Amino acid sequence: MSTLSNSTNIFWQECQVGKPDRQKLLNQKGCVVWITGLSGSGKSTLAFSLGRELHSRGKLSYVLDGDNLRHGLNKDLGFKPEDRTENIRRTGEVAKLFADAGLICVASLISPYRRDRDTCRAMLPDANFIEVFMNMPLELCEARDPKGLYKLARAGKIKGFTGIDDPYEPPVNCEIELKQENGICPTPTLMAGKVVTYLEEKGFLEF
Ligand SMILES: Nc1ncnc2c1ncn2[C@@H]1O[C@H](COP(=O)(O)OS(=O)(=O)O)[C@@H](OP(=O)(O)O)[C@H]1O
Ligand SMILES: Nc1ncnc2c1ncn2[C@@H]1O[C@H](COP(=O)(O)OP(=O)(O)O)[C@@H](O)[C@H]1O
């Protein structure tokens, strides 16, 4: 799928109400928290825990979860590399709109290819893209296997499964890395707390 524009003779339309106006209304700054990691690493769990925590603090957020987007916006896409790239590109564009609306947009997708994540980062001012790496070992994700997909992949019944026979490229310069401590995975609440602290320290939770 091409990312080149096919539209010609189009002109950007400026709205009288801008992002600063919306941010003032919401008393927060729009940004994208992009959670990446293997299937089963805890992306959705963290995203929803973070969503709850922000809501309880009176902050407006919205979760774009890979699994959910594949039920609608991205339901025409599969898992071959070009489909994953298009999946991430579309999600990045939607996340950018949410951030422009003034929301804290939480995107939780495997997003296995570094170049695709960097493309999304490049859509926003750098500081407004907060990449969170769920650095959980494959063995842990596979042991969890809540959907039974690793089992199917190991049996050769799913081809091109991330971490098994399709690559996962870890971030090199992410803003937040979450991993096991002394062999124990921090609770979702603890992990969400780390992200909230980051957002607070960077001034996203006020205007
Ligand atoms: N081949 C293959 N590889 C990886 N994952 C697979 C595959 N087939 C189906 N699934 C399930 O698809 C869920 C959503 O994937 P994503 O949209 O996040 O994937 S991607 O970012 O486009 O790579 C993903 O959800 P999570 O387990 O929540 O990560 C998987 O359950
Ligand atoms: N911090 C955690 N500690 C213990 N179990 C977790 C944690 N986060 C997620 N899990 C469990 O791991 C499994 C996979 O989590 P999920 O959020 O669905 O991962 P992903 O979205 O990356 O596929 C689920 O059964 C979930 O309950």
mmCIF file with all atom_site columns, N, CA, C and O and ligand atoms in Angstrom, residues 37-41 43-44 65-70 74 78-79 83-85 87-88 108-113 146-147 149-150 158-162 165-166, ligand 1:
data_model
loop_
_atom_site.group_PDB
_atom_site.id
_atom_site.type_symbol
_atom_site.label_atom_id
_atom_site.label_alt_id
_atom_site.label_comp_id
_atom_site.label_asym_id
_atom_site.label_entity_id
_atom_site.label_seq_id
_atom_site.pdbx_PDB_ins_code
_atom_site.Cartn_x
_atom_site.Cartn_y
_atom_site.Cartn_z
_atom_site.occupancy
_atom_site.B_iso_or_equiv
_atom_site.pdbx_formal_charge
_atom_site.auth_seq_id
_atom_site.auth_comp_id
_atom_site.auth_asym_id
_atom_site.auth_atom_id
_atom_site.pdbx_PDB_model_num
ATOM   1   N N   . GLY A 1 37  ? 5.511   -3.709  22.048 1.00 0.00 ? 37  GLY A N   1
ATOM   2   C CA  . GLY A 1 37  ? 6.061   -4.917  22.669 1.00 0.00 ? 37  GLY A CA  1
ATOM   3   C C   . GLY A 1 37  ? 5.418   -6.158  22.085 1.00 0.00 ? 37  GLY A C   1
ATOM   4   O O   . GLY A 1 37  ? 4.442   -6.082  21.324 1.00 0.00 ? 37  GLY A O   1
ATOM   5   N N   . LEU A 1 38  ? 5.983   -7.288  22.463 1.00 0.00 ? 38  LEU A N   1
ATOM   6   C CA  . LEU A 1 38  ? 5.487   -8.573  21.961 1.00 0.00 ? 38  LEU A CA  1
ATOM   7   C C   . LEU A 1 38  ? 4.033   -8.812  22.354 1.00 0.00 ? 38  LEU A C   1
ATOM   8   O O   . LEU A 1 38  ? 3.545   -8.224  23.340 1.00 0.00 ? 38  LEU A O   1
ATOM   9   N N   . SER A 1 39  ? 3.391   -9.695  21.625 1.00 0.00 ? 39  SER A N   1
ATOM   10  C CA  . SER A 1 39  ? 2.062   -10.157 22.028 1.00 0.00 ? 39  SER A CA  1
ATOM   11  C C   . SER A 1 39  ? 2.190   -10.788 23.420 1.00 0.00 ? 39  SER A C   1
ATOM   12  O O   . SER A 1 39  ? 3.127   -11.555 23.671 1.00 0.00 ? 39  SER A O   1
ATOM   13  N N   . GLY A 1 40  ? 1.315   -10.402 24.318 1.00 0.00 ? 40  GLY A N   1
ATOM   14  C CA  . GLY A 1 40  ? 1.349   -10.966 25.677 1.00 0.00 ? 40  GLY A CA  1
ATOM   15  C C   . GLY A 1 40  ? 2.273   -10.231 26.628 1.00 0.00 ? 40  GLY A C   1
ATOM   16  O O   . GLY A 1 40  ? 2.408   -10.619 27.795 1.00 0.00 ? 40  GLY A O   1
ATOM   17  N N   . SER A 1 41  ? 2.910   -9.143  26.151 1.00 0.00 ? 41  SER A N   1
ATOM   18  C CA  . SER A 1 41  ? 3.847   -8.428  27.031 1.00 0.00 ? 41  SER A CA  1
ATOM   19  C C   . SER A 1 41  ? 3.124   -7.512  28.024 1.00 0.00 ? 41  SER A C   1
ATOM   20  O O   . SER A 1 41  ? 3.743   -6.987  28.952 1.00 0.00 ? 41  SER A O   1
ATOM   21  N N   . LYS A 1 43  ? 0.717   -4.920  26.902 1.00 0.00 ? 43  LYS A N   1
ATOM   22  C CA  . LYS A 1 43  ? 0.421   -3.604  26.307 1.00 0.00 ? 43  LYS A CA  1
ATOM   23  C C   . LYS A 1 43  ? -0.994  -3.139  26.625 1.00 0.00 ? 43  LYS A C   1
ATOM   24  O O   . LYS A 1 43  ? -1.197  -2.025  27.102 1.00 0.00 ? 43  LYS A O   1
ATOM   25  N N   . SER A 1 44  ? -1.992  -3.993  26.339 1.00 0.00 ? 44  SER A N   1
ATOM   26  C CA  . SER A 1 44  ? -3.389  -3.587  26.554 1.00 0.00 ? 44  SER A CA  1
ATOM   27  C C   . SER A 1 44  ? -3.659  -3.365  28.040 1.00 0.00 ? 44  SER A C   1
ATOM   28  O O   . SER A 1 44  ? -4.341  -2.399  28.411 1.00 0.00 ? 44  SER A O   1
ATOM   29  N N   . ASP A 1 65  ? -6.240  0.528   20.700 1.00 0.00 ? 65  ASP A N   1
ATOM   30  C CA  . ASP A 1 65  ? -5.624  -0.788  20.896 1.00 0.00 ? 65  ASP A CA  1
ATOM   31  C C   . ASP A 1 65  ? -5.612  -1.561  19.579 1.00 0.00 ? 65  ASP A C   1
ATOM   32  O O   . ASP A 1 65  ? -6.626  -1.614  18.871 1.00 0.00 ? 65  ASP A O   1
ATOM   33  N N   . GLY A 1 66  ? -4.479  -2.158  19.263 1.00 0.00 ? 66  GLY A N   1
ATOM   34  C CA  . GLY A 1 66  ? -4.298  -2.857  17.990 1.00 0.00 ? 66  GLY A CA  1
ATOM   35  C C   . GLY A 1 66  ? -5.399  -3.858  17.700 1.00 0.00 ? 66  GLY A C   1
ATOM   36  O O   . GLY A 1 66  ? -5.998  -3.858  16.609 1.00 0.00 ? 66  GLY A O   1
ATOM   37  N N   . ASP A 1 67  ? -5.672  -4.708  18.668 1.00 0.00 ? 67  ASP A N   1
ATOM   38  C CA  . ASP A 1 67  ? -6.718  -5.723  18.517 1.00 0.00 ? 67  ASP A CA  1
ATOM   39  C C   . ASP A 1 67  ? -8.063  -5.076  18.159 1.00 0.00 ? 67  ASP A C   1
ATOM   40  O O   . ASP A 1 67  ? -8.776  -5.540  17.263 1.00 0.00 ? 67  ASP A O   1
ATOM   41  N N   . ASN A 1 68  ? -8.403  -4.003  18.869 1.00 0.00 ? 68  ASN A N   1
ATOM   42  C CA  . ASN A 1 68  ? -9.692  -3.332  18.654 1.00 0.00 ? 68  ASN A CA  1
ATOM   43  C C   . ASN A 1 68  ? -9.752  -2.640  17.299 1.00 0.00 ? 68  ASN A C   1
ATOM   44  O O   . ASN A 1 68  ? -10.772 -2.720  16.597 1.00 0.00 ? 68  ASN A O   1
ATOM   45  N N   . LEU A 1 69  ? -8.661  -1.977  16.919 1.00 0.00 ? 69  LEU A N   1
ATOM   46  C CA  . LEU A 1 69  ? -8.653  -1.273  15.627 1.00 0.00 ? 69  LEU A CA  1
ATOM   47  C C   . LEU A 1 69  ? -8.809  -2.257  14.469 1.00 0.00 ? 69  LEU A C   1
ATOM   48  O O   . LEU A 1 69  ? -9.365  -1.927  13.427 1.00 0.00 ? 69  LEU A O   1
ATOM   49  N N   . ARG A 1 70  ? -8.313  -3.473  14.679 1.00 0.00 ? 70  ARG A N   1
ATOM   50  C CA  . ARG A 1 70  ? -8.431  -4.493  13.634 1.00 0.00 ? 70  ARG A CA  1
ATOM   51  C C   . ARG A 1 70  ? -9.868  -5.033  13.514 1.00 0.00 ? 70  ARG A C   1
ATOM   52  O O   . ARG A 1 70  ? -10.159 -5.824  12.629 1.00 0.00 ? 70  ARG A O   1
ATOM   53  N N   . ASN A 1 74  ? -8.992  -0.962  10.739 1.00 0.00 ? 74  ASN A N   1
ATOM   54  C CA  . ASN A 1 74  ? -7.916  -1.742  10.103 1.00 0.00 ? 74  ASN A CA  1
ATOM   55  C C   . ASN A 1 74  ? -8.313  -3.184  9.806  1.00 0.00 ? 74  ASN A C   1
ATOM   56  O O   . ASN A 1 74  ? -7.455  -4.060  9.708  1.00 0.00 ? 74  ASN A O   1
ATOM   57  N N   . GLY A 1 78  ? -3.951  -7.606  7.210  1.00 0.00 ? 78  GLY A N   1
ATOM   58  C CA  . GLY A 1 78  ? -3.484  -8.846  7.837  1.00 0.00 ? 78  GLY A CA  1
ATOM   59  C C   . GLY A 1 78  ? -2.174  -8.600  8.567  1.00 0.00 ? 78  GLY A C   1
ATOM   60  O O   . GLY A 1 78  ? -1.956  -7.512  9.109  1.00 0.00 ? 78  GLY A O   1
ATOM   61  N N   . PHE A 1 79  ? -1.294  -9.584  8.537  1.00 0.00 ? 79  PHE A N   1
ATOM   62  C CA  . PHE A 1 79  ? -0.060  -9.491  9.318  1.00 0.00 ? 79  PHE A CA  1
ATOM   63  C C   . PHE A 1 79  ? 1.200   -9.580  8.471  1.00 0.00 ? 79  PHE A C   1
ATOM   64  O O   . PHE A 1 79  ? 2.285   -9.722  9.002  1.00 0.00 ? 79  PHE A O   1
ATOM   65  N N   . ASP A 1 83  ? 1.196   -4.902  5.486  1.00 0.00 ? 83  ASP A N   1
ATOM   66  C CA  . ASP A 1 83  ? -0.058  -4.662  6.199  1.00 0.00 ? 83  ASP A CA  1
ATOM   67  C C   . ASP A 1 83  ? 0.210   -4.103  7.597  1.00 0.00 ? 83  ASP A C   1
ATOM   68  O O   . ASP A 1 83  ? -0.492  -3.209  8.081  1.00 0.00 ? 83  ASP A O   1
ATOM   69  N N   . ARG A 1 84  ? 1.213   -4.631  8.257  1.00 0.00 ? 84  ARG A N   1
ATOM   70  C CA  . ARG A 1 84  ? 1.566   -4.117  9.592  1.00 0.00 ? 84  ARG A CA  1
ATOM   71  C C   . ARG A 1 84  ? 1.999   -2.656  9.468  1.00 0.00 ? 84  ARG A C   1
ATOM   72  O O   . ARG A 1 84  ? 1.618   -1.811  10.286 1.00 0.00 ? 84  ARG A O   1
ATOM   73  N N   . THR A 1 85  ? 2.784   -2.357  8.423  1.00 0.00 ? 85  THR A N   1
ATOM   74  C CA  . THR A 1 85  ? 3.242   -0.979  8.213  1.00 0.00 ? 85  THR A CA  1
ATOM   75  C C   . THR A 1 85  ? 2.052   -0.043  8.011  1.00 0.00 ? 85  THR A C   1
ATOM   76  O O   . THR A 1 85  ? 1.988   1.045   8.596  1.00 0.00 ? 85  THR A O   1
ATOM   77  N N   . ASN A 1 87  ? -1.025  -0.615  9.017  1.00 0.00 ? 87  ASN A N   1
ATOM   78  C CA  . ASN A 1 87  ? -1.724  -0.621  10.300 1.00 0.00 ? 87  ASN A CA  1
ATOM   79  C C   . ASN A 1 87  ? -1.144  0.454   11.235 1.00 0.00 ? 87  ASN A C   1
ATOM   80  O O   . ASN A 1 87  ? -1.880  1.258   11.831 1.00 0.00 ? 87  ASN A O   1
ATOM   81  N N   . ILE A 1 88  ? 0.177   0.515   11.292 1.00 0.00 ? 88  ILE A N   1
ATOM   82  C CA  . ILE A 1 88  ? 0.849   1.483   12.176 1.00 0.00 ? 88  ILE A CA  1
ATOM   83  C C   . ILE A 1 88  ? 0.700   2.897   11.615 1.00 0.00 ? 88  ILE A C   1
ATOM   84  O O   . ILE A 1 88  ? 0.459   3.844   12.366 1.00 0.00 ? 88  ILE A O   1
ATOM   85  N N   . SER A 1 108 ? -1.694  1.144   21.767 1.00 0.00 ? 108 SER A N   1
ATOM   86  C CA  . SER A 1 108 ? -1.048  -0.103  22.207 1.00 0.00 ? 108 SER A CA  1
ATOM   87  C C   . SER A 1 108 ? -1.115  -1.117  21.072 1.00 0.00 ? 108 SER A C   1
ATOM   88  O O   . SER A 1 108 ? -2.154  -1.726  20.832 1.00 0.00 ? 108 SER A O   1
ATOM   89  N N   . LEU A 1 109 ? -0.011  -1.222  20.373 1.00 0.00 ? 109 LEU A N   1
ATOM   90  C CA  . LEU A 1 109 ? 0.100   -2.158  19.241 1.00 0.00 ? 109 LEU A CA  1
ATOM   91  C C   . LEU A 1 109 ? 1.471   -2.815  19.294 1.00 0.00 ? 109 LEU A C   1
ATOM   92  O O   . LEU A 1 109 ? 2.440   -2.200  19.760 1.00 0.00 ? 109 LEU A O   1
ATOM   93  N N   . ILE A 1 110 ? 1.565   -4.022  18.750 1.00 0.00 ? 110 ILE A N   1
ATOM   94  C CA  . ILE A 1 110 ? 2.876   -4.679  18.719 1.00 0.00 ? 110 ILE A CA  1
ATOM   95  C C   . ILE A 1 110 ? 3.872   -3.737  18.045 1.00 0.00 ? 110 ILE A C   1
ATOM   96  O O   . ILE A 1 110 ? 4.972   -3.533  18.505 1.00 0.00 ? 110 ILE A O   1
ATOM   97  N N   . SER A 1 111 ? 3.453   -3.143  16.931 1.00 0.00 ? 111 SER A N   1
ATOM   98  C CA  . SER A 1 111 ? 4.307   -2.226  16.141 1.00 0.00 ? 111 SER A CA  1
ATOM   99  C C   . SER A 1 111 ? 5.753   -2.731  16.116 1.00 0.00 ? 111 SER A C   1
ATOM   100 O O   . SER A 1 111 ? 6.640   -2.096  16.674 1.00 0.00 ? 111 SER A O   1
ATOM   101 N N   . PRO A 1 112 ? 5.966   -3.856  15.439 1.00 0.00 ? 112 PRO A N   1
ATOM   102 C CA  . PRO A 1 112 ? 7.255   -4.554  15.563 1.00 0.00 ? 112 PRO A CA  1
ATOM   103 C C   . PRO A 1 112 ? 8.421   -3.909  14.826 1.00 0.00 ? 112 PRO A C   1
ATOM   104 O O   . PRO A 1 112 ? 9.570   -4.196  15.157 1.00 0.00 ? 112 PRO A O   1
ATOM   105 N N   . TYR A 1 113 ? 8.114   -3.040  13.850 1.00 0.00 ? 113 TYR A N   1
ATOM   106 C CA  . TYR A 1 113 ? 9.216   -2.505  13.040 1.00 0.00 ? 113 TYR A CA  1
ATOM   107 C C   . TYR A 1 113 ? 9.564   -1.087  13.473 1.00 0.00 ? 113 TYR A C   1
ATOM   108 O O   . TYR A 1 113 ? 8.705   -0.206  13.513 1.00 0.00 ? 113 TYR A O   1
ATOM   109 N N   . PRO A 1 146 ? -2.346  -15.767 26.632 1.00 0.00 ? 146 PRO A N   1
ATOM   110 C CA  . PRO A 1 146 ? -3.769  -15.736 26.999 1.00 0.00 ? 146 PRO A CA  1
ATOM   111 C C   . PRO A 1 146 ? -4.722  -16.116 25.855 1.00 0.00 ? 146 PRO A C   1
ATOM   112 O O   . PRO A 1 146 ? -5.832  -16.563 26.110 1.00 0.00 ? 146 PRO A O   1
ATOM   113 N N   . LYS A 1 147 ? -4.265  -15.919 24.610 1.00 0.00 ? 147 LYS A N   1
ATOM   114 C CA  . LYS A 1 147 ? -5.155  -16.229 23.478 1.00 0.00 ? 147 LYS A CA  1
ATOM   115 C C   . LYS A 1 147 ? -4.782  -17.551 22.802 1.00 0.00 ? 147 LYS A C   1
ATOM   116 O O   . LYS A 1 147 ? -5.389  -17.924 21.789 1.00 0.00 ? 147 LYS A O   1
ATOM   117 N N   . LEU A 1 149 ? -2.212  -18.117 21.057 1.00 0.00 ? 149 LEU A N   1
ATOM   118 C CA  . LEU A 1 149 ? -1.639  -17.882 19.721 1.00 0.00 ? 149 LEU A CA  1
ATOM   119 C C   . LEU A 1 149 ? -0.200  -18.378 19.597 1.00 0.00 ? 149 LEU A C   1
ATOM   120 O O   . LEU A 1 149 ? 0.214   -18.843 18.532 1.00 0.00 ? 149 LEU A O   1
ATOM   121 N N   . TYR A 1 150 ? 0.566   -18.271 20.691 1.00 0.00 ? 150 TYR A N   1
ATOM   122 C CA  . TYR A 1 150 ? 1.948   -18.781 20.628 1.00 0.00 ? 150 TYR A CA  1
ATOM   123 C C   . TYR A 1 150 ? 1.927   -20.291 20.388 1.00 0.00 ? 150 TYR A C   1
ATOM   124 O O   . TYR A 1 150 ? 2.733   -20.825 19.634 1.00 0.00 ? 150 TYR A O   1
ATOM   125 N N   . ILE A 1 158 ? -0.099  -20.828 12.770 1.00 0.00 ? 158 ILE A N   1
ATOM   126 C CA  . ILE A 1 158 ? -0.097  -19.397 12.411 1.00 0.00 ? 158 ILE A CA  1
ATOM   127 C C   . ILE A 1 158 ? 1.294   -19.115 11.876 1.00 0.00 ? 158 ILE A C   1
ATOM   128 O O   . ILE A 1 158 ? 2.289   -19.403 12.542 1.00 0.00 ? 158 ILE A O   1
ATOM   129 N N   . LYS A 1 159 ? 1.343   -18.559 10.686 1.00 0.00 ? 159 LYS A N   1
ATOM   130 C CA  . LYS A 1 159 ? 2.634   -18.219 10.072 1.00 0.00 ? 159 LYS A CA  1
ATOM   131 C C   . LYS A 1 159 ? 2.919   -16.734 10.311 1.00 0.00 ? 159 LYS A C   1
ATOM   132 O O   . LYS A 1 159 ? 1.982   -15.922 10.363 1.00 0.00 ? 159 LYS A O   1
ATOM   133 N N   . GLY A 1 160 ? 4.190   -16.395 10.455 1.00 0.00 ? 160 GLY A N   1
ATOM   134 C CA  . GLY A 1 160 ? 4.583   -14.990 10.602 1.00 0.00 ? 160 GLY A CA  1
ATOM   135 C C   . GLY A 1 160 ? 4.123   -14.408 11.917 1.00 0.00 ? 160 GLY A C   1
ATOM   136 O O   . GLY A 1 160 ? 3.596   -13.297 11.951 1.00 0.00 ? 160 GLY A O   1
ATOM   137 N N   . PHE A 1 161 ? 4.319   -15.157 13.001 1.00 0.00 ? 161 PHE A N   1
ATOM   138 C CA  . PHE A 1 161 ? 3.916   -14.637 14.308 1.00 0.00 ? 161 PHE A CA  1
ATOM   139 C C   . PHE A 1 161 ? 5.114   -13.910 14.943 1.00 0.00 ? 161 PHE A C   1
ATOM   140 O O   . PHE A 1 161 ? 6.221   -14.438 15.008 1.00 0.00 ? 161 PHE A O   1
ATOM   141 N N   . THR A 1 162 ? 4.839   -12.702 15.428 1.00 0.00 ? 162 THR A N   1
ATOM   142 C CA  . THR A 1 162 ? 5.912   -11.868 15.990 1.00 0.00 ? 162 THR A CA  1
ATOM   143 C C   . THR A 1 162 ? 6.650   -12.595 17.116 1.00 0.00 ? 162 THR A C   1
ATOM   144 O O   . THR A 1 162 ? 6.022   -13.115 18.041 1.00 0.00 ? 162 THR A O   1
ATOM   145 N N   . ASP A 1 165 ? 8.331   -16.407 14.159 1.00 0.00 ? 165 ASP A N   1
ATOM   146 C CA  . ASP A 1 165 ? 8.910   -16.409 12.806 1.00 0.00 ? 165 ASP A CA  1
ATOM   147 C C   . ASP A 1 165 ? 8.668   -15.092 12.085 1.00 0.00 ? 165 ASP A C   1
ATOM   148 O O   . ASP A 1 165 ? 8.594   -15.034 10.866 1.00 0.00 ? 165 ASP A O   1
ATOM   149 N N   . ASP A 1 166 ? 8.529   -14.034 12.853 1.00 0.00 ? 166 ASP A N   1
ATOM   150 C CA  . ASP A 1 166 ? 8.467   -12.668 12.320 1.00 0.00 ? 166 ASP A CA  1
ATOM   151 C C   . ASP A 1 166 ? 9.203   -11.794 13.342 1.00 0.00 ? 166 ASP A C   1
ATOM   152 O O   . ASP A 1 166 ? 9.061   -12.018 14.551 1.00 0.00 ? 166 ASP A O   1
HETATM 153 N N1  . LIG B 2 .   ? 0.913   -13.156 13.021 1.00 0.00 ? 1   LIG B N1  1
HETATM 154 C C1  . LIG B 2 .   ? 0.655   -12.443 14.123 1.00 0.00 ? 1   LIG B C1  1
HETATM 155 N N2  . LIG B 2 .   ? 1.653   -11.783 14.763 1.00 0.00 ? 1   LIG B N2  1
HETATM 156 C C2  . LIG B 2 .   ? 1.386   -11.061 15.861 1.00 0.00 ? 1   LIG B C2  1
HETATM 157 N N3  . LIG B 2 .   ? 0.142   -10.922 16.417 1.00 0.00 ? 1   LIG B N3  1
HETATM 158 C C3  . LIG B 2 .   ? -0.880  -11.550 15.807 1.00 0.00 ? 1   LIG B C3  1
HETATM 159 C C4  . LIG B 2 .   ? -0.672  -12.336 14.640 1.00 0.00 ? 1   LIG B C4  1
HETATM 160 N N4  . LIG B 2 .   ? -1.876  -12.855 14.261 1.00 0.00 ? 1   LIG B N4  1
HETATM 161 C C5  . LIG B 2 .   ? -2.795  -12.415 15.131 1.00 0.00 ? 1   LIG B C5  1
HETATM 162 N N5  . LIG B 2 .   ? -2.207  -11.619 16.069 1.00 0.00 ? 1   LIG B N5  1
HETATM 163 C C6  . LIG B 2 .   ? -2.962  -10.906 17.108 1.00 0.00 ? 1   LIG B C6  1
HETATM 164 O O1  . LIG B 2 .   ? -3.156  -9.588  16.578 1.00 0.00 ? 1   LIG B O1  1
HETATM 165 C C7  . LIG B 2 .   ? -3.232  -8.666  17.654 1.00 0.00 ? 1   LIG B C7  1
HETATM 166 C C8  . LIG B 2 .   ? -3.078  -7.210  17.210 1.00 0.00 ? 1   LIG B C8  1
HETATM 167 O O2  . LIG B 2 .   ? -1.911  -6.991  16.528 1.00 0.00 ? 1   LIG B O2  1
HETATM 168 P P1  . LIG B 2 .   ? -1.342  -5.511  16.210 1.00 0.00 ? 1   LIG B P1  1
HETATM 169 O O3  . LIG B 2 .   ? -2.280  -4.747  15.346 1.00 0.00 ? 1   LIG B O3  1
HETATM 170 O O4  . LIG B 2 .   ? -0.943  -4.866  17.476 1.00 0.00 ? 1   LIG B O4  1
HETATM 171 O O5  . LIG B 2 .   ? -0.065  -5.959  15.350 1.00 0.00 ? 1   LIG B O5  1
HETATM 172 S S1  . LIG B 2 .   ? 0.948   -5.116  14.497 1.00 0.00 ? 1   LIG B S1  1
HETATM 173 O O6  . LIG B 2 .   ? 1.291   -3.907  15.283 1.00 0.00 ? 1   LIG B O6  1
HETATM 174 O O7  . LIG B 2 .   ? 0.330   -4.760  13.218 1.00 0.00 ? 1   LIG B O7  1
HETATM 175 O O8  . LIG B 2 .   ? 2.112   -6.005  14.293 1.00 0.00 ? 1   LIG B O8  1
HETATM 176 C C9  . LIG B 2 .   ? -2.185  -9.188  18.625 1.00 0.00 ? 1   LIG B C9  1
HETATM 177 O O9  . LIG B 2 .   ? -2.608  -8.714  19.867 1.00 0.00 ? 1   LIG B O9  1
HETATM 178 P P2  . LIG B 2 .   ? -1.728  -8.697  21.213 1.00 0.00 ? 1   LIG B P2  1
HETATM 179 O O10 . LIG B 2 .   ? -1.615  -10.140 21.642 1.00 0.00 ? 1   LIG B O10 1
HETATM 180 O O11 . LIG B 2 .   ? -2.594  -7.899  22.139 1.00 0.00 ? 1   LIG B O11 1
HETATM 181 O O12 . LIG B 2 .   ? -0.410  -8.071  20.950 1.00 0.00 ? 1   LIG B O12 1
HETATM 182 C C10 . LIG B 2 .   ? -2.279  -10.722 18.456 1.00 0.00 ? 1   LIG B C10 1
HETATM 183 O O13 . LIG B 2 .   ? -3.137  -11.281 19.404 1.00 0.00 ? 1   LIG B O13 1
#
